[in-house]
């Protein structure tokens, strides 16, 4: 029998008609024009576990089918979808002729019930089709950019035209005959047109890199017009859904596209003036953060396609410093007032300033943390005074956990993104301030309210210390004794007998990082030891601290938290793989079989059955360090201490545990021992008292 394999093209040719038919049918099913009865039954209010309504889920799944057909048959898919979008756009763009001036503003002069219903359906369909066009953006970039350029340009030009039209005639503010239905529809179409244009940011970036040296007029026109559409929407008077769509598009143009001329466009200048004007009403928090990120990125991110000598860093640095200075004016003034006792109203006002400023600054730092050194240097220069103010304010708010939570979030982001730029002396000052402020009493006050802001404060403090102890070189090594002391003498005693899962997870991660990145703090490796591996023992230092950390790990295996158990077992195994933890003399002679005992007890009690495999492997890795000791001393002692089984049963268990030294056989023996032990106990418990002599 002859088997022939068809290539992809032959398969597509065979199924082409079926795929086009499928696409047409799916597009019809998401449009009210063809499928109103079914679509109106879908719930568009209740959110599911994925934060989606039933309607959003249906639409998303349908758009994935559209995207798949686009991937397989790009030309057919586009020529099927675009005319449908065009039809609905014509209706939307034609609304301008129905706008009339009324006493209170502008009104849409469509009042007949039937016309309103048809307009509602058309707007809903346009919103869905805009999402479909946005979903297809990825199929116009990369290797196919040139081949599909004209189709993509047609789409982007239409989207730019639609967004500008919506902003110019302000359909989102217009009076309608059915305001509860048509107004949300008009807002949604405008928001979706901005979101669809945002999806083409990577296409615009590729367009920019292709044309920036020859004739970029068409590109400049697209970006400038898009910004004209965005600017009127950056206002606290605009509905949040629409405002946020405009902000996200602005961020994408500033971050992904990054044209060199962006800063000089009047529309962008207008946004700069709006955001730094203290008399203007502040935008809602999310929008303020996004706009500030966009403006900061315009000045901080390197321009694509240009050499370092043409980046104009000096001018951009001055402008960025002015931007940050304007955004932090009120915050920096707090430094002189904070020492005075504050009345409740004053305190709340101060908290608002802190929250608003730090949320913006934290986002700015986070957005450039992976960028070039120059970008990060300029960012830190602009932020330096605000960072110093934050450190000065910190002690005054140590008992206000909501404020310390935000401050530590900011410092954590700084440590993760700009610690090189902060420099060693100032970093040391920050760490020392934190270590001084977090006394045993302060930690207890924070942790004892589980799930509270106080717990989050301690978690973030521990995360900051994780960053510090991982730092290579000797710079922060002097802090190690203080950090270990804080962990073992202050934090650990408070949480040892409490659940505190989040604080515990961060504490043990910190302890792991201390060991993993500072092994030589505990084990001094001599040249002789490295030459005669296994003959000379490494010199042990800070033994008491090492033993305390290991004991804490051991205790964590006796607690019911399976996530912590899994995390800590992984940490020990990693330390063994990287540093030969189980082979170290102190571990081998004083801790090894205690850990093996705990792991076997956990298997016997079935408390962490989901981790059977991991526990079996870890038990093997520990036992393999000293198989002779395991078989001759540990196993007999373990069985002797087992209650609920008689001496004859213990002998059978011992005989059945073969003295294998390979991993599969050993773990099989461990699981057989555990199962048999449980079986014997079950049998003995079911017999009348006195039947078995235990």
CSV table of N, CA, C and O in Angstrom, one decimal, residues 236-323:
chain,number,residue,atom,x,y,z
A,236,UNK,N,-9.4,64.4,32.8
A,236,UNK,CA,-10.2,63.8,33.9
A,236,UNK,C,-11.7,63.8,33.6
A,236,UNK,O,-12.5,63.2,34.2
A,237,UNK,N,-12.1,64.6,32.5
A,237,UNK,CA,-13.6,64.7,32.2
A,237,UNK,C,-14.0,63.5,31.3
A,237,UNK,O,-15.2,63.3,31.0
A,238,UNK,N,-13.0,62.8,30.7
A,238,UNK,CA,-13.3,61.7,29.7
A,238,UNK,C,-13.5,60.4,30.5
A,238,UNK,O,-12.9,60.1,31.5
A,239,UNK,N,-14.5,59.6,30.1
A,239,UNK,CA,-14.8,58.3,30.7
A,239,UNK,C,-13.6,57.5,30.8
A,239,UNK,O,-12.8,57.4,29.9
A,240,UNK,N,-13.4,56.8,32.0
A,240,UNK,CA,-12.2,56.1,32.3
A,240,UNK,C,-11.8,55.0,31.2
A,240,UNK,O,-10.7,54.9,30.8
A,241,UNK,N,-12.8,54.3,30.7
A,241,UNK,CA,-12.5,53.2,29.7
A,241,UNK,C,-11.8,53.9,28.5
A,241,UNK,O,-10.8,53.3,28.0
A,242,UNK,N,-12.3,55.0,28.0
A,242,UNK,CA,-11.8,55.7,26.8
A,242,UNK,C,-10.4,56.3,27.2
A,242,UNK,O,-9.5,56.2,26.4
A,243,UNK,N,-10.4,56.9,28.3
A,243,UNK,CA,-9.1,57.6,28.8
A,243,UNK,C,-8.0,56.6,28.9
A,243,UNK,O,-6.9,56.8,28.4
A,244,UNK,N,-8.3,55.4,29.4
A,244,UNK,CA,-7.2,54.4,29.6
A,244,UNK,C,-6.8,53.8,28.2
A,244,UNK,O,-5.6,53.5,28.0
A,245,UNK,N,-7.7,53.7,27.3
A,245,UNK,CA,-7.3,53.2,25.9
A,245,UNK,C,-6.4,54.2,25.3
A,245,UNK,O,-5.4,53.8,24.6
A,246,UNK,N,-6.7,55.5,25.4
A,246,UNK,CA,-5.8,56.5,24.9
A,246,UNK,C,-4.4,56.5,25.5
A,246,UNK,O,-3.4,56.6,24.9
A,247,UNK,N,-4.4,56.3,26.9
A,247,UNK,CA,-3.1,56.3,27.6
A,247,UNK,C,-2.3,55.1,27.2
A,247,UNK,O,-1.1,55.2,27.0
A,248,UNK,N,-2.9,53.9,27.0
A,248,UNK,CA,-2.2,52.7,26.6
A,248,UNK,C,-1.6,52.9,25.2
A,248,UNK,O,-0.5,52.5,24.9
A,249,UNK,N,-2.3,53.6,24.3
A,249,UNK,CA,-1.8,53.8,22.9
A,249,UNK,C,-0.6,54.8,23.0
A,249,UNK,O,0.4,54.6,22.3
A,250,UNK,N,-0.7,55.8,23.8
A,250,UNK,CA,0.4,56.8,24.0
A,250,UNK,C,1.6,56.1,24.5
A,250,UNK,O,2.7,56.3,24.0
A,251,UNK,N,1.4,55.1,25.5
A,251,UNK,CA,2.6,54.4,26.0
A,251,UNK,C,3.2,53.6,24.9
A,251,UNK,O,4.5,53.5,24.8
A,252,UNK,N,2.4,52.9,24.1
A,252,UNK,CA,3.0,52.1,23.0
A,252,UNK,C,3.7,52.9,22.0
A,252,UNK,O,4.8,52.5,21.5
A,253,UNK,N,3.2,54.1,21.7
A,253,UNK,CA,3.9,54.9,20.7
A,253,UNK,C,5.3,55.4,21.3
A,253,UNK,O,6.3,55.5,20.6
A,254,UNK,N,5.3,55.7,22.6
A,254,UNK,CA,6.5,56.2,23.3
A,254,UNK,C,7.5,55.1,23.5
A,254,UNK,O,8.7,55.3,23.5
A,255,UNK,N,7.0,53.8,23.7
A,255,UNK,CA,7.9,52.7,24.2
A,255,UNK,C,8.3,51.8,23.1
A,255,UNK,O,9.4,51.4,22.9
A,256,UNK,N,7.3,51.4,22.2
A,256,UNK,CA,7.5,50.4,21.2
A,256,UNK,C,8.0,51.1,19.9
A,256,UNK,O,9.0,50.7,19.2
A,257,UNK,N,7.3,52.2,19.5
A,257,UNK,CA,7.7,52.9,18.2
A,257,UNK,C,8.9,53.8,18.4
A,257,UNK,O,9.8,53.8,17.6
A,258,UNK,N,8.8,54.7,19.4
A,258,UNK,CA,9.9,55.6,19.8
A,258,UNK,C,10.4,56.5,18.7
A,258,UNK,O,11.7,56.6,18.5
A,259,UNK,N,9.6,57.1,17.9
A,259,UNK,CA,10.2,58.0,16.8
A,259,UNK,C,10.9,59.2,17.4
A,259,UNK,O,10.5,59.7,18.4
A,260,UNK,N,12.0,59.6,16.8
A,260,UNK,CA,12.8,60.7,17.3
A,260,UNK,C,12.1,62.0,17.4
A,260,UNK,O,12.4,62.9,18.2
A,261,UNK,N,11.0,62.2,16.5
A,261,UNK,CA,10.3,63.5,16.4
A,261,UNK,C,9.2,63.6,17.4
A,261,UNK,O,8.5,64.6,17.5
A,262,UNK,N,8.9,62.5,18.2
A,262,UNK,CA,7.8,62.5,19.1
A,262,UNK,C,7.7,63.7,20.0
A,262,UNK,O,6.7,64.3,20.2
A,263,UNK,N,8.9,64.0,20.6
A,263,UNK,CA,9.0,65.1,21.6
A,263,UNK,C,8.6,66.5,21.0
A,263,UNK,O,8.1,67.4,21.7
A,264,UNK,N,8.8,66.6,19.7
A,264,UNK,CA,8.5,67.9,19.1
A,264,UNK,C,7.1,68.1,18.5
A,264,UNK,O,6.8,69.1,18.0
A,265,UNK,N,6.3,67.0,18.6
A,265,UNK,CA,4.9,67.1,18.1
A,265,UNK,C,4.1,68.0,19.1
A,265,UNK,O,4.1,67.7,20.3
A,266,UNK,N,3.4,69.0,18.6
A,266,UNK,CA,2.6,69.9,19.5
A,266,UNK,C,1.7,69.1,20.4
A,266,UNK,O,1.5,69.5,21.6
A,267,UNK,N,1.1,68.0,19.9
A,267,UNK,CA,0.1,67.2,20.7
A,267,UNK,C,0.9,66.7,21.9
A,267,UNK,O,0.3,66.6,23.0
A,268,UNK,N,2.1,66.2,21.8
A,268,UNK,CA,2.9,65.6,22.9
A,268,UNK,C,3.3,66.8,23.9
A,268,UNK,O,3.2,66.6,25.1
A,269,UNK,N,3.7,67.9,23.3
A,269,UNK,CA,4.0,69.1,24.1
A,269,UNK,C,2.8,69.4,25.0
A,269,UNK,O,2.9,69.8,26.2
A,270,UNK,N,1.6,69.3,24.4
A,270,UNK,CA,0.4,69.7,25.1
A,270,UNK,C,0.2,68.7,26.3
A,270,UNK,O,-0.2,69.1,27.4
A,271,UNK,N,0.5,67.4,26.1
A,271,UNK,CA,0.3,66.5,27.2
A,271,UNK,C,1.4,66.8,28.3
A,271,UNK,O,1.0,66.7,29.5
A,272,UNK,N,2.6,67.1,27.9
A,272,UNK,CA,3.6,67.5,28.9
A,272,UNK,C,3.1,68.6,29.8
A,272,UNK,O,3.2,68.6,31.0
A,273,UNK,N,2.6,69.7,29.1
A,273,UNK,CA,2.1,70.8,29.8
A,273,UNK,C,1.0,70.5,30.7
A,273,UNK,O,0.9,71.0,31.9
A,274,UNK,N,0.1,69.6,30.2
A,274,UNK,CA,-1.1,69.2,31.0
A,274,UNK,C,-0.7,68.5,32.3
A,274,UNK,O,-1.3,68.7,33.4
A,275,UNK,N,0.3,67.6,32.2
A,275,UNK,CA,0.6,66.7,33.3
A,275,UNK,C,1.5,67.4,34.3
A,275,UNK,O,1.5,67.0,35.5
A,276,UNK,N,2.2,68.4,33.9
A,276,UNK,CA,3.1,69.1,34.8
A,276,UNK,C,2.4,70.4,35.4
A,276,UNK,O,3.0,71.1,36.2
A,277,UNK,N,1.2,70.7,34.9
A,277,UNK,CA,0.5,71.9,35.4
A,277,UNK,C,-0.2,71.6,36.7
A,277,UNK,O,-1.1,70.8,36.8
A,278,UNK,N,0.3,72.2,37.8
A,278,UNK,CA,-0.2,71.9,39.2
A,278,UNK,C,-1.7,72.4,39.3
A,278,UNK,O,-2.4,71.9,40.2
A,279,UNK,N,-2.1,73.3,38.5
A,279,UNK,CA,-3.4,73.8,38.6
A,279,UNK,C,-4.5,73.0,37.9
A,279,UNK,O,-5.7,73.0,38.2
A,280,UNK,N,-4.0,72.1,37.0
A,280,UNK,CA,-4.9,71.2,36.2
A,280,UNK,C,-5.3,70.1,37.1
A,280,UNK,O,-4.6,69.6,38.0
A,281,UNK,N,-6.6,69.6,36.9
A,281,UNK,CA,-7.1,68.5,37.7
A,281,UNK,C,-6.3,67.2,37.4
A,281,UNK,O,-6.1,66.9,36.2
A,282,UNK,N,-5.9,66.5,38.5
A,282,UNK,CA,-5.1,65.3,38.3
A,282,UNK,C,-6.0,64.2,37.6
A,282,UNK,O,-7.1,64.1,37.9
A,283,UNK,N,-5.3,63.4,36.8
A,283,UNK,CA,-6.0,62.3,36.1
A,283,UNK,C,-6.3,61.2,37.2
A,283,UNK,O,-5.6,61.2,38.2
A,284,UNK,N,-7.2,60.3,37.0
A,284,UNK,CA,-7.4,59.1,37.8
A,284,UNK,C,-6.0,58.4,37.9
A,284,UNK,O,-5.2,58.4,37.0
A,285,UNK,N,-5.8,57.7,39.0
A,285,UNK,CA,-4.5,57.1,39.3
A,285,UNK,C,-3.9,56.3,38.2
A,285,UNK,O,-2.7,56.5,37.7
A,286,UNK,N,-4.7,55.3,37.6
A,286,UNK,CA,-4.1,54.5,36.6
A,286,UNK,C,-3.7,55.3,35.3
A,286,UNK,O,-2.6,55.1,34.8
A,287,UNK,N,-4.5,56.3,35.0
A,287,UNK,CA,-4.2,57.1,33.8
A,287,UNK,C,-3.0,57.9,34.0
A,287,UNK,O,-2.1,58.1,33.2
A,288,UNK,N,-2.9,58.5,35.2
A,288,UNK,CA,-1.8,59.4,35.6
A,288,UNK,C,-0.5,58.6,35.5
A,288,UNK,O,0.5,59.1,34.9
A,289,UNK,N,-0.5,57.4,36.0
A,289,UNK,CA,0.7,56.5,36.0
A,289,UNK,C,1.1,56.2,34.5
A,289,UNK,O,2.3,56.3,34.1
A,290,UNK,N,0.1,55.9,33.7
A,290,UNK,CA,0.4,55.5,32.3
A,290,UNK,C,1.0,56.7,31.5
A,290,UNK,O,1.9,56.6,30.7
A,291,UNK,N,0.4,57.9,31.7
A,291,UNK,CA,0.8,59.1,30.9
A,291,UNK,C,2.2,59.5,31.4
A,291,UNK,O,3.1,59.8,30.5
A,292,UNK,N,2.5,59.4,32.7
A,292,UNK,CA,3.8,59.8,33.2
A,292,UNK,C,4.9,58.8,32.7
A,292,UNK,O,6.0,59.1,32.3
A,293,UNK,N,4.5,57.5,32.6
A,293,UNK,CA,5.4,56.5,32.0
A,293,UNK,C,5.7,56.8,30.6
A,293,UNK,O,6.9,56.8,30.1
A,294,UNK,N,4.7,57.2,29.8
A,294,UNK,CA,4.9,57.5,28.4
A,294,UNK,C,5.8,58.7,28.2
A,294,UNK,O,6.8,58.7,27.5
A,295,UNK,N,5.6,59.8,29.0
A,295,UNK,CA,6.4,61.0,28.9
A,295,UNK,C,7.8,60.7,29.3
A,295,UNK,O,8.8,61.2,28.7
A,296,UNK,N,8.0,59.9,30.4
A,296,UNK,CA,9.3,59.6,30.9
A,296,UNK,C,10.1,58.7,29.8
A,296,UNK,O,11.2,59.0,29.5
A,297,UNK,N,9.3,57.8,29.2
A,297,UNK,CA,10.0,56.9,28.2
A,297,UNK,C,10.4,57.7,26.9
A,297,UNK,O,11.4,57.4,26.3
A,298,UNK,N,9.6,58.7,26.6
A,298,UNK,CA,9.9,59.6,25.4
A,298,UNK,C,11.3,60.2,25.6
A,298,UNK,O,12.1,60.3,24.7
A,299,UNK,N,11.6,60.5,26.9
A,299,UNK,CA,12.9,61.2,27.2
A,299,UNK,C,14.0,60.2,27.5
A,299,UNK,O,15.2,60.5,27.3
A,300,UNK,N,13.7,59.0,28.0
A,300,UNK,CA,14.7,58.1,28.5
A,300,UNK,C,15.1,57.0,27.6
A,300,UNK,O,16.3,56.5,27.6
A,301,UNK,N,14.2,56.5,26.7
A,301,UNK,CA,14.5,55.4,25.9
A,301,UNK,C,15.3,55.8,24.7
A,301,UNK,O,15.0,56.8,24.0
A,302,UNK,N,16.4,55.0,24.3
A,302,UNK,CA,17.2,55.3,23.2
A,302,UNK,C,16.3,55.3,21.9
A,302,UNK,O,15.5,54.4,21.7
A,303,UNK,N,16.6,56.2,21.0
A,303,UNK,CA,15.9,56.2,19.7
A,303,UNK,C,16.4,55.1,18.8
A,303,UNK,O,17.6,55.0,18.7
A,304,UNK,N,15.5,54.4,18.2
A,304,UNK,CA,16.0,53.3,17.3
A,304,UNK,C,16.6,53.9,16.0
A,304,UNK,O,16.3,55.0,15.7
A,305,UNK,N,17.4,53.1,15.4
A,305,UNK,CA,18.1,53.5,14.1
A,305,UNK,C,19.0,54.6,14.2
A,305,UNK,O,19.4,55.2,13.1
A,306,UNK,N,19.4,55.1,15.4
A,306,UNK,CA,20.3,56.2,15.5
A,306,UNK,C,21.6,55.8,16.3
A,306,UNK,O,21.4,55.2,17.4
A,307,UNK,N,22.8,56.3,15.9
A,307,UNK,CA,23.9,56.0,16.8
A,307,UNK,C,23.9,56.8,18.1
A,307,UNK,O,23.2,57.8,18.2
A,308,UNK,N,24.8,56.4,19.0
A,308,UNK,CA,24.8,57.0,20.4
A,308,UNK,C,25.1,58.5,20.3
A,308,UNK,O,24.5,59.3,21.0
A,309,UNK,N,25.9,58.9,19.3
A,309,UNK,CA,26.3,60.3,19.2
A,309,UNK,C,25.1,61.2,18.8
A,309,UNK,O,25.1,62.5,19.0
A,310,UNK,N,24.0,60.6,18.3
A,310,UNK,CA,22.9,61.4,17.9
A,310,UNK,C,21.7,61.3,18.8
A,310,UNK,O,20.5,61.7,18.5
A,311,UNK,N,21.9,60.8,20.0
A,311,UNK,CA,20.8,60.5,20.9
A,311,UNK,C,20.4,61.8,21.7
A,311,UNK,O,19.4,61.7,22.4
A,312,UNK,N,21.2,62.8,21.7
A,312,UNK,CA,20.9,64.1,22.4
A,312,UNK,C,20.6,63.8,23.9
A,312,UNK,O,19.6,64.4,24.5
A,313,UNK,N,21.4,63.0,24.5
A,313,UNK,CA,21.2,62.7,25.9
A,313,UNK,C,21.2,63.9,26.9
A,313,UNK,O,20.4,63.9,27.8
A,314,UNK,N,22.1,64.9,26.6
A,314,UNK,CA,22.2,66.0,27.5
A,314,UNK,C,20.9,66.8,27.6
A,314,UNK,O,20.4,67.1,28.7
A,315,UNK,N,20.3,67.1,26.4
A,315,UNK,CA,19.0,67.8,26.4
A,315,UNK,C,17.9,67.0,27.0
A,315,UNK,O,17.1,67.5,27.8
A,316,UNK,N,17.9,65.7,26.7
A,316,UNK,CA,16.8,64.8,27.2
A,316,UNK,C,16.9,64.6,28.7
A,316,UNK,O,15.9,64.6,29.4
A,317,UNK,N,18.2,64.6,29.2
A,317,UNK,CA,18.4,64.5,30.7
A,317,UNK,C,17.9,65.7,31.4
A,317,UNK,O,17.2,65.6,32.4
A,318,UNK,N,18.1,66.9,30.9
A,318,UNK,CA,17.6,68.2,31.5
A,318,UNK,C,16.1,68.2,31.5
A,318,UNK,O,15.4,68.5,32.5
A,319,UNK,N,15.5,67.7,30.3
A,319,UNK,CA,14.0,67.7,30.2
A,319,UNK,C,13.4,66.7,31.2
A,319,UNK,O,12.4,66.9,31.8
A,320,UNK,N,14.1,65.5,31.3
A,320,UNK,CA,13.6,64.5,32.3
A,320,UNK,C,13.6,65.0,33.7
A,320,UNK,O,12.7,64.8,34.5
A,321,UNK,N,14.7,65.7,34.0
A,321,UNK,CA,14.8,66.2,35.4
A,321,UNK,C,13.7,67.2,35.7
A,321,UNK,O,13.1,67.2,36.8
A,322,UNK,N,13.4,68.0,34.7
A,322,UNK,CA,12.3,69.0,34.8
A,322,UNK,C,11.0,68.3,35.0
A,322,UNK,O,10.1,68.7,35.8
A,323,UNK,N,10.7,67.3,34.2
A,323,UNK,CA,9.5,66.5,34.3
A,323,UNK,C,9.3,65.9,35.7
A,323,UNK,O,8.3,66.1,36.4
